[in-house]
Amino acid sequence: MEYEASLAIMRELGDRSGESKSRHAIGMIYQLKGDWDRALVEYEASLAIIRELGIVPVNPSRVIRLAVSIRIRGLGSRAGGI
């Protein structure tokens, strides 16, 4: 997957913002494939990096995709931490 190659490059360069974007894109691919567990992992990792970097405001689509993944997986109790 090209986004996984991008993720590796971003990590090698130490580009945390780029890493977050790559992880979000990978999450979108897993979501489209119906692999909600993997999508959720990638969305959570992407959002964690954004928070670590102190990026405000957070792009709403990132939070929405994470919330949808949580809901689809029946993990509604985790939604409060978004």
PDB file of N, CA and C in Angstrom:
ATOM      1  N   MET A   1       0.850  -1.174   0.000  1.00  0.00           N
ATOM      2  CA  MET A   1       0.000   0.000   0.000  1.00  0.00           C
ATOM      3  C   MET A   1       0.901   1.245   0.000  1.00  0.00           C
ATOM      4  N   GLU A   2       0.606   2.183  -0.871  1.00  0.00           N
ATOM      5  CA  GLU A   2       1.432   3.386  -0.999  1.00  0.00           C
ATOM      6  C   GLU A   2       1.451   4.219   0.270  1.00  0.00           C
ATOM      7  N   TYR A   3       0.331   4.273   0.974  1.00  0.00           N
ATOM      8  CA  TYR A   3       0.281   5.077   2.194  1.00  0.00           C
ATOM      9  C   TYR A   3       1.167   4.497   3.288  1.00  0.00           C
ATOM     10  N   GLU A   4       1.331   3.189   3.289  1.00  0.00           N
ATOM     11  CA  GLU A   4       2.236   2.586   4.267  1.00  0.00           C
ATOM     12  C   GLU A   4       3.684   2.970   3.960  1.00  0.00           C
ATOM     13  N   ALA A   5       4.017   3.088   2.670  1.00  0.00           N
ATOM     14  CA  ALA A   5       5.353   3.556   2.285  1.00  0.00           C
ATOM     15  C   ALA A   5       5.523   5.008   2.714  1.00  0.00           C
ATOM     16  N   SER A   6       4.482   5.799   2.537  1.00  0.00           N
ATOM     17  CA  SER A   6       4.505   7.199   2.968  1.00  0.00           C
ATOM     18  C   SER A   6       4.699   7.294   4.475  1.00  0.00           C
ATOM     19  N   LEU A   7       4.007   6.428   5.211  1.00  0.00           N
ATOM     20  CA  LEU A   7       4.133   6.411   6.664  1.00  0.00           C
ATOM     21  C   LEU A   7       5.573   6.113   7.071  1.00  0.00           C
ATOM     22  N   ALA A   8       6.174   5.142   6.420  1.00  0.00           N
ATOM     23  CA  ALA A   8       7.560   4.790   6.729  1.00  0.00           C
ATOM     24  C   ALA A   8       8.498   5.960   6.465  1.00  0.00           C
ATOM     25  N   ILE A   9       8.279   6.667   5.373  1.00  0.00           N
ATOM     26  CA  ILE A   9       9.117   7.825   5.030  1.00  0.00           C
ATOM     27  C   ILE A   9       8.932   8.936   6.057  1.00  0.00           C
ATOM     28  N   MET A  10       7.688   9.206   6.429  1.00  0.00           N
ATOM     29  CA  MET A  10       7.414  10.258   7.409  1.00  0.00           C
ATOM     30  C   MET A  10       8.072   9.940   8.747  1.00  0.00           C
ATOM     31  N   ARG A  11       8.025   8.683   9.139  1.00  0.00           N
ATOM     32  CA  ARG A  11       8.682   8.278  10.388  1.00  0.00           C
ATOM     33  C   ARG A  11      10.187   8.462  10.286  1.00  0.00           C
ATOM     34  N   GLU A  12      10.746   8.066   9.159  1.00  0.00           N
ATOM     35  CA  GLU A  12      12.190   8.194   8.957  1.00  0.00           C
ATOM     36  C   GLU A  12      12.624   9.656   9.017  1.00  0.00           C
ATOM     37  N   LEU A  13      11.802  10.535   8.479  1.00  0.00           N
ATOM     38  CA  LEU A  13      12.109  11.965   8.467  1.00  0.00           C
ATOM     39  C   LEU A  13      11.778  12.643   9.806  1.00  0.00           C
ATOM     40  N   GLY A  14      11.050  11.950  10.654  1.00  0.00           N
ATOM     41  CA  GLY A  14      10.633  12.552  11.924  1.00  0.00           C
ATOM     42  C   GLY A  14       9.512  13.559  11.744  1.00  0.00           C
ATOM     43  N   ASP A  15       8.769  13.433  10.652  1.00  0.00           N
ATOM     44  CA  ASP A  15       7.667  14.351  10.344  1.00  0.00           C
ATOM     45  C   ASP A  15       6.392  13.822  10.993  1.00  0.00           C
ATOM     46  N   ARG A  16       6.120  14.246  12.214  1.00  0.00           N
ATOM     47  CA  ARG A  16       4.972  13.741  12.967  1.00  0.00           C
ATOM     48  C   ARG A  16       3.638  14.155  12.336  1.00  0.00           C
ATOM     49  N   SER A  17       3.569  15.365  11.789  1.00  0.00           N
ATOM     50  CA  SER A  17       2.340  15.797  11.127  1.00  0.00           C
ATOM     51  C   SER A  17       2.078  14.919   9.901  1.00  0.00           C
ATOM     52  N   GLY A  18       3.105  14.669   9.116  1.00  0.00           N
ATOM     53  CA  GLY A  18       2.979  13.799   7.948  1.00  0.00           C
ATOM     54  C   GLY A  18       2.621  12.383   8.344  1.00  0.00           C
ATOM     55  N   GLU A  19       3.167  11.923   9.475  1.00  0.00           N
ATOM     56  CA  GLU A  19       2.838  10.589   9.983  1.00  0.00           C
ATOM     57  C   GLU A  19       1.352  10.520  10.329  1.00  0.00           C
ATOM     58  N   SER A  20       0.839  11.570  10.961  1.00  0.00           N
ATOM     59  CA  SER A  20      -0.574  11.615  11.309  1.00  0.00           C
ATOM     60  C   SER A  20      -1.445  11.553  10.056  1.00  0.00           C
ATOM     61  N   LYS A  21      -1.073  12.322   9.047  1.00  0.00           N
ATOM     62  CA  LYS A  21      -1.851  12.328   7.792  1.00  0.00           C
ATOM     63  C   LYS A  21      -1.812  10.957   7.127  1.00  0.00           C
ATOM     64  N   SER A  22      -0.654  10.327   7.115  1.00  0.00           N
ATOM     65  CA  SER A  22      -0.529   8.999   6.508  1.00  0.00           C
ATOM     66  C   SER A  22      -1.368   7.971   7.260  1.00  0.00           C
ATOM     67  N   ARG A  23      -1.338   8.029   8.582  1.00  0.00           N
ATOM     68  CA  ARG A  23      -2.115   7.070   9.381  1.00  0.00           C
ATOM     69  C   ARG A  23      -3.611   7.273   9.163  1.00  0.00           C
ATOM     70  N   HIS A  24      -4.028   8.529   9.017  1.00  0.00           N
ATOM     71  CA  HIS A  24      -5.442   8.797   8.739  1.00  0.00           C
ATOM     72  C   HIS A  24      -5.832   8.208   7.377  1.00  0.00           C
ATOM     73  N   ALA A  25      -4.982   8.403   6.378  1.00  0.00           N
ATOM     74  CA  ALA A  25      -5.259   7.873   5.039  1.00  0.00           C
ATOM     75  C   ALA A  25      -5.320   6.339   5.060  1.00  0.00           C
ATOM     76  N   ILE A  26      -4.422   5.715   5.802  1.00  0.00           N
ATOM     77  CA  ILE A  26      -4.437   4.256   5.930  1.00  0.00           C
ATOM     78  C   ILE A  26      -5.739   3.812   6.606  1.00  0.00           C
ATOM     79  N   GLY A  27      -6.164   4.549   7.616  1.00  0.00           N
ATOM     80  CA  GLY A  27      -7.438   4.248   8.271  1.00  0.00           C
ATOM     81  C   GLY A  27      -8.607   4.315   7.309  1.00  0.00           C
ATOM     82  N   MET A  28      -8.588   5.309   6.428  1.00  0.00           N
ATOM     83  CA  MET A  28      -9.661   5.439   5.436  1.00  0.00           C
ATOM     84  C   MET A  28      -9.687   4.223   4.505  1.00  0.00           C
ATOM     85  N   ILE A  29      -8.519   3.746   4.122  1.00  0.00           N
ATOM     86  CA  ILE A  29      -8.454   2.575   3.245  1.00  0.00           C
ATOM     87  C   ILE A  29      -9.019   1.349   3.947  1.00  0.00           C
ATOM     88  N   TYR A  30      -8.616   1.142   5.204  1.00  0.00           N
ATOM     89  CA  TYR A  30      -9.158   0.002   5.947  1.00  0.00           C
ATOM     90  C   TYR A  30     -10.659   0.132   6.136  1.00  0.00           C
ATOM     91  N   GLN A  31     -11.130   1.351   6.360  1.00  0.00           N
ATOM     92  CA  GLN A  31     -12.567   1.569   6.511  1.00  0.00           C
ATOM     93  C   GLN A  31     -13.291   1.173   5.226  1.00  0.00           C
ATOM     94  N   LEU A  32     -12.769   1.594   4.082  1.00  0.00           N
ATOM     95  CA  LEU A  32     -13.393   1.256   2.802  1.00  0.00           C
ATOM     96  C   LEU A  32     -13.389  -0.250   2.548  1.00  0.00           C
ATOM     97  N   LYS A  33     -12.381  -0.932   3.072  1.00  0.00           N
ATOM     98  CA  LYS A  33     -12.306  -2.391   2.934  1.00  0.00           C
ATOM     99  C   LYS A  33     -13.191  -3.112   3.946  1.00  0.00           C
ATOM    100  N   GLY A  34     -13.770  -2.355   4.880  1.00  0.00           N
ATOM    101  CA  GLY A  34     -14.630  -2.952   5.893  1.00  0.00           C
ATOM    102  C   GLY A  34     -13.881  -3.493   7.100  1.00  0.00           C
ATOM    103  N   ASP A  35     -12.594  -3.178   7.190  1.00  0.00           N
ATOM    104  CA  ASP A  35     -11.787  -3.627   8.331  1.00  0.00           C
ATOM    105  C   ASP A  35     -11.812  -2.527   9.393  1.00  0.00           C
ATOM    106  N   TRP A  36     -12.909  -2.494  10.154  1.00  0.00           N
ATOM    107  CA  TRP A  36     -13.142  -1.417  11.109  1.00  0.00           C
ATOM    108  C   TRP A  36     -12.154  -1.449  12.268  1.00  0.00           C
ATOM    109  N   ASP A  37     -11.683  -2.633  12.636  1.00  0.00           N
ATOM    110  CA  ASP A  37     -10.718  -2.719  13.736  1.00  0.00           C
ATOM    111  C   ASP A  37      -9.414  -2.016  13.364  1.00  0.00           C
ATOM    112  N   ARG A  38      -8.907  -2.299  12.179  1.00  0.00           N
ATOM    113  CA  ARG A  38      -7.652  -1.669  11.734  1.00  0.00           C
ATOM    114  C   ARG A  38      -7.853  -0.174  11.496  1.00  0.00           C
ATOM    115  N   ALA A  39      -9.015   0.196  10.938  1.00  0.00           N
ATOM    116  CA  ALA A  39      -9.310   1.609  10.715  1.00  0.00           C
ATOM    117  C   ALA A  39      -9.282   2.361  12.039  1.00  0.00           C
ATOM    118  N   LEU A  40      -9.901   1.776  13.045  1.00  0.00           N
ATOM    119  CA  LEU A  40      -9.963   2.409  14.360  1.00  0.00           C
ATOM    120  C   LEU A  40      -8.564   2.619  14.936  1.00  0.00           C
ATOM    121  N   VAL A  41      -7.702   1.629  14.802  1.00  0.00           N
ATOM    122  CA  VAL A  41      -6.323   1.748  15.295  1.00  0.00           C
ATOM    123  C   VAL A  41      -5.621   2.921  14.615  1.00  0.00           C
ATOM    124  N   GLU A  42      -5.770   3.022  13.310  1.00  0.00           N
ATOM    125  CA  GLU A  42      -5.095   4.093  12.567  1.00  0.00           C
ATOM    126  C   GLU A  42      -5.676   5.461  12.900  1.00  0.00           C
ATOM    127  N   TYR A  43      -6.994   5.564  12.990  1.00  0.00           N
ATOM    128  CA  TYR A  43      -7.614   6.851  13.337  1.00  0.00           C
ATOM    129  C   TYR A  43      -7.197   7.316  14.728  1.00  0.00           C
ATOM    130  N   GLU A  44      -7.173   6.390  15.677  1.00  0.00           N
ATOM    131  CA  GLU A  44      -6.772   6.760  17.038  1.00  0.00           C
ATOM    132  C   GLU A  44      -5.311   7.209  17.073  1.00  0.00           C
ATOM    133  N   ALA A  45      -4.457   6.520  16.341  1.00  0.00           N
ATOM    134  CA  ALA A  45      -3.041   6.898  16.301  1.00  0.00           C
ATOM    135  C   ALA A  45      -2.864   8.271  15.660  1.00  0.00           C
ATOM    136  N   SER A  46      -3.610   8.521  14.603  1.00  0.00           N
ATOM    137  CA  SER A  46      -3.536   9.819  13.925  1.00  0.00           C
ATOM    138  C   SER A  46      -3.955  10.949  14.863  1.00  0.00           C
ATOM    139  N   LEU A  47      -5.061  10.743  15.551  1.00  0.00           N
ATOM    140  CA  LEU A  47      -5.557  11.778  16.463  1.00  0.00           C
ATOM    141  C   LEU A  47      -4.608  11.972  17.649  1.00  0.00           C
ATOM    142  N   ALA A  48      -4.009  10.909  18.125  1.00  0.00           N
ATOM    143  CA  ALA A  48      -3.053  11.021  19.239  1.00  0.00           C
ATOM    144  C   ALA A  48      -1.863  11.886  18.846  1.00  0.00           C
ATOM    145  N   ILE A  49      -1.389  11.734  17.623  1.00  0.00           N
ATOM    146  CA  ILE A  49      -0.262  12.551  17.153  1.00  0.00           C
ATOM    147  C   ILE A  49      -0.681  14.014  17.063  1.00  0.00           C
ATOM    148  N   ILE A  50      -1.879  14.263  16.541  1.00  0.00           N
ATOM    149  CA  ILE A  50      -2.379  15.640  16.436  1.00  0.00           C
ATOM    150  C   ILE A  50      -2.426  16.287  17.813  1.00  0.00           C
ATOM    151  N   ARG A  51      -2.922  15.542  18.780  1.00  0.00           N
ATOM    152  CA  ARG A  51      -2.998  16.081  20.145  1.00  0.00           C
ATOM    153  C   ARG A  51      -1.606  16.300  20.722  1.00  0.00           C
ATOM    154  N   GLU A  52      -0.706  15.363  20.461  1.00  0.00           N
ATOM    155  CA  GLU A  52       0.675  15.485  20.938  1.00  0.00           C
ATOM    156  C   GLU A  52       1.333  16.751  20.387  1.00  0.00           C
ATOM    157  N   LEU A  53       1.039  17.062  19.128  1.00  0.00           N
ATOM    158  CA  LEU A  53       1.619  18.238  18.489  1.00  0.00           C
ATOM    159  C   LEU A  53       0.895  19.528  18.870  1.00  0.00           C
ATOM    160  N   GLY A  54      -0.262  19.398  19.497  1.00  0.00           N
ATOM    161  CA  GLY A  54      -1.021  20.581  19.904  1.00  0.00           C
ATOM    162  C   GLY A  54      -1.701  21.286  18.752  1.00  0.00           C
ATOM    163  N   ILE A  55      -2.018  20.543  17.699  1.00  0.00           N
ATOM    164  CA  ILE A  55      -2.667  21.143  16.527  1.00  0.00           C
ATOM    165  C   ILE A  55      -4.127  21.410  16.858  1.00  0.00           C
ATOM    166  N   VAL A  56      -4.500  22.689  16.757  1.00  0.00           N
ATOM    167  CA  VAL A  56      -5.865  23.114  17.028  1.00  0.00           C
ATOM    168  C   VAL A  56      -6.248  24.108  15.946  1.00  0.00           C
ATOM    169  N   PRO A  57      -7.405  24.039  15.342  1.00  0.00           N
ATOM    170  CA  PRO A  57      -8.426  23.038  15.599  1.00  0.00           C
ATOM    171  C   PRO A  57      -8.107  21.742  14.859  1.00  0.00           C
ATOM    172  N   VAL A  58      -8.634  20.656  15.370  1.00  0.00           N
ATOM    173  CA  VAL A  58      -8.492  19.351  14.725  1.00  0.00           C
ATOM    174  C   VAL A  58      -9.472  19.301  13.561  1.00  0.00           C
ATOM    175  N   ASN A  59      -9.009  18.785  12.435  1.00  0.00           N
ATOM    176  CA  ASN A  59      -9.867  18.637  11.259  1.00  0.00           C
ATOM    177  C   ASN A  59     -11.079  17.779  11.633  1.00  0.00           C
ATOM    178  N   PRO A  60     -12.286  18.316  11.467  1.00  0.00           N
ATOM    179  CA  PRO A  60     -13.490  17.581  11.889  1.00  0.00           C
ATOM    180  C   PRO A  60     -13.628  16.207  11.243  1.00  0.00           C
ATOM    181  N   SER A  61     -13.171  16.046  10.002  1.00  0.00           N
ATOM    182  CA  SER A  61     -13.335  14.746   9.347  1.00  0.00           C
ATOM    183  C   SER A  61     -12.560  13.656  10.078  1.00  0.00           C
ATOM    184  N   ARG A  62     -11.451  14.013  10.709  1.00  0.00           N
ATOM    185  CA  ARG A  62     -10.677  13.014  11.454  1.00  0.00           C
ATOM    186  C   ARG A  62     -11.448  12.515  12.661  1.00  0.00           C
ATOM    187  N   VAL A  63     -12.071  13.438  13.358  1.00  0.00           N
ATOM    188  CA  VAL A  63     -12.838  13.062  14.554  1.00  0.00           C
ATOM    189  C   VAL A  63     -14.095  12.290  14.153  1.00  0.00           C
ATOM    190  N   ILE A  64     -14.736  12.710  13.076  1.00  0.00           N
ATOM    191  CA  ILE A  64     -15.954  12.035  12.616  1.00  0.00           C
ATOM    192  C   ILE A  64     -15.649  10.599  12.209  1.00  0.00           C
ATOM    193  N   ARG A  65     -14.573  10.398  11.451  1.00  0.00           N
ATOM    194  CA  ARG A  65     -14.236   9.032  11.023  1.00  0.00           C
ATOM    195  C   ARG A  65     -13.925   8.144  12.229  1.00  0.00           C
ATOM    196  N   LEU A  66     -13.239   8.698  13.212  1.00  0.00           N
ATOM    197  CA  LEU A  66     -12.946   7.940  14.424  1.00  0.00           C
ATOM    198  C   LEU A  66     -14.243   7.593  15.147  1.00  0.00           C
ATOM    199  N   ALA A  67     -15.138   8.555  15.278  1.00  0.00           N
ATOM    200  CA  ALA A  67     -16.412   8.319  15.972  1.00  0.00           C
ATOM    201  C   ALA A  67     -17.248   7.266  15.250  1.00  0.00           C
ATOM    202  N   VAL A  68     -17.278   7.322  13.929  1.00  0.00           N
ATOM    203  CA  VAL A  68     -18.031   6.326  13.157  1.00  0.00           C
ATOM    204  C   VAL A  68     -17.434   4.942  13.378  1.00  0.00           C
ATOM    205  N   SER A  69     -16.114   4.844  13.362  1.00  0.00           N
ATOM    206  CA  SER A  69     -15.460   3.551  13.583  1.00  0.00           C
ATOM    207  C   SER A  69     -15.791   3.000  14.965  1.00  0.00           C
ATOM    208  N   ILE A  70     -15.781   3.864  15.952  1.00  0.00           N
ATOM    209  CA  ILE A  70     -16.112   3.436  17.315  1.00  0.00           C
ATOM    210  C   ILE A  70     -17.548   2.924  17.367  1.00  0.00           C
ATOM    211  N   ARG A  71     -18.435   3.651  16.740  1.00  0.00           N
ATOM    212  CA  ARG A  71     -19.857   3.263  16.752  1.00  0.00           C
ATOM    213  C   ARG A  71     -20.076   1.942  16.016  1.00  0.00           C
ATOM    214  N   ILE A  72     -19.482   1.801  14.841  1.00  0.00           N
ATOM    215  CA  ILE A  72     -19.641   0.574  14.056  1.00  0.00           C
ATOM    216  C   ILE A  72     -19.148  -0.640  14.844  1.00  0.00           C
ATOM    217  N   ARG A  73     -18.058  -0.463  15.570  1.00  0.00           N
ATOM    218  CA  ARG A  73     -17.482  -1.571  16.339  1.00  0.00           C
ATOM    219  C   ARG A  73     -18.243  -1.812  17.648  1.00  0.00           C
ATOM    220  N   GLY A  74     -19.251  -0.981  17.928  1.00  0.00           N
ATOM    221  CA  GLY A  74     -20.040  -1.162  19.142  1.00  0.00           C
ATOM    222  C   GLY A  74     -19.269  -0.773  20.399  1.00  0.00           C
ATOM    223  N   LEU A  75     -18.366   0.173  20.240  1.00  0.00           N
ATOM    224  CA  LEU A  75     -17.533   0.608  21.356  1.00  0.00           C
ATOM    225  C   LEU A  75     -17.906   1.999  21.822  1.00  0.00           C
ATOM    226  N   GLY A  76     -19.192   2.271  21.888  1.00  0.00           N
ATOM    227  CA  GLY A  76     -19.688   3.600  22.213  1.00  0.00           C
ATOM    228  C   GLY A  76     -19.129   4.194  23.481  1.00  0.00           C
ATOM    229  N   SER A  77     -18.778   3.356  24.448  1.00  0.00           N
ATOM    230  CA  SER A  77     -18.241   3.878  25.703  1.00  0.00           C
ATOM    231  C   SER A  77     -16.893   4.576  25.500  1.00  0.00           C
ATOM    232  N   ARG A  78     -16.185   4.263  24.416  1.00  0.00           N
ATOM    233  CA  ARG A  78     -14.901   4.894  24.122  1.00  0.00           C
ATOM    234  C   ARG A  78     -15.066   6.268  23.483  1.00  0.00           C
ATOM    235  N   ALA A  79     -16.250   6.566  22.989  1.00  0.00           N
ATOM    236  CA  ALA A  79     -16.485   7.820  22.262  1.00  0.00           C
ATOM    237  C   ALA A  79     -16.297   9.038  23.141  1.00  0.00           C
ATOM    238  N   GLY A  80     -16.488   8.909  24.429  1.00  0.00           N
ATOM    239  CA  GLY A  80     -16.333  10.047  25.318  1.00  0.00           C
ATOM    240  C   GLY A  80     -14.903  10.588  25.374  1.00  0.00           C
ATOM    241  N   GLY A  81     -13.941   9.795  24.978  1.00  0.00           N
ATOM    242  CA  GLY A  81     -12.552  10.216  25.011  1.00  0.00           C
ATOM    243  C   GLY A  81     -12.088  10.962  23.783  1.00  0.00           C
ATOM    244  N   ILE A  82     -12.979  11.132  22.835  1.00  0.00           N
ATOM    245  CA  ILE A  82     -12.581  11.819  21.595  1.00  0.00           C
ATOM    246  C   ILE A  82     -12.468  13.298  21.833  1.00  0.00           C
TER     247      ILE A  82
END
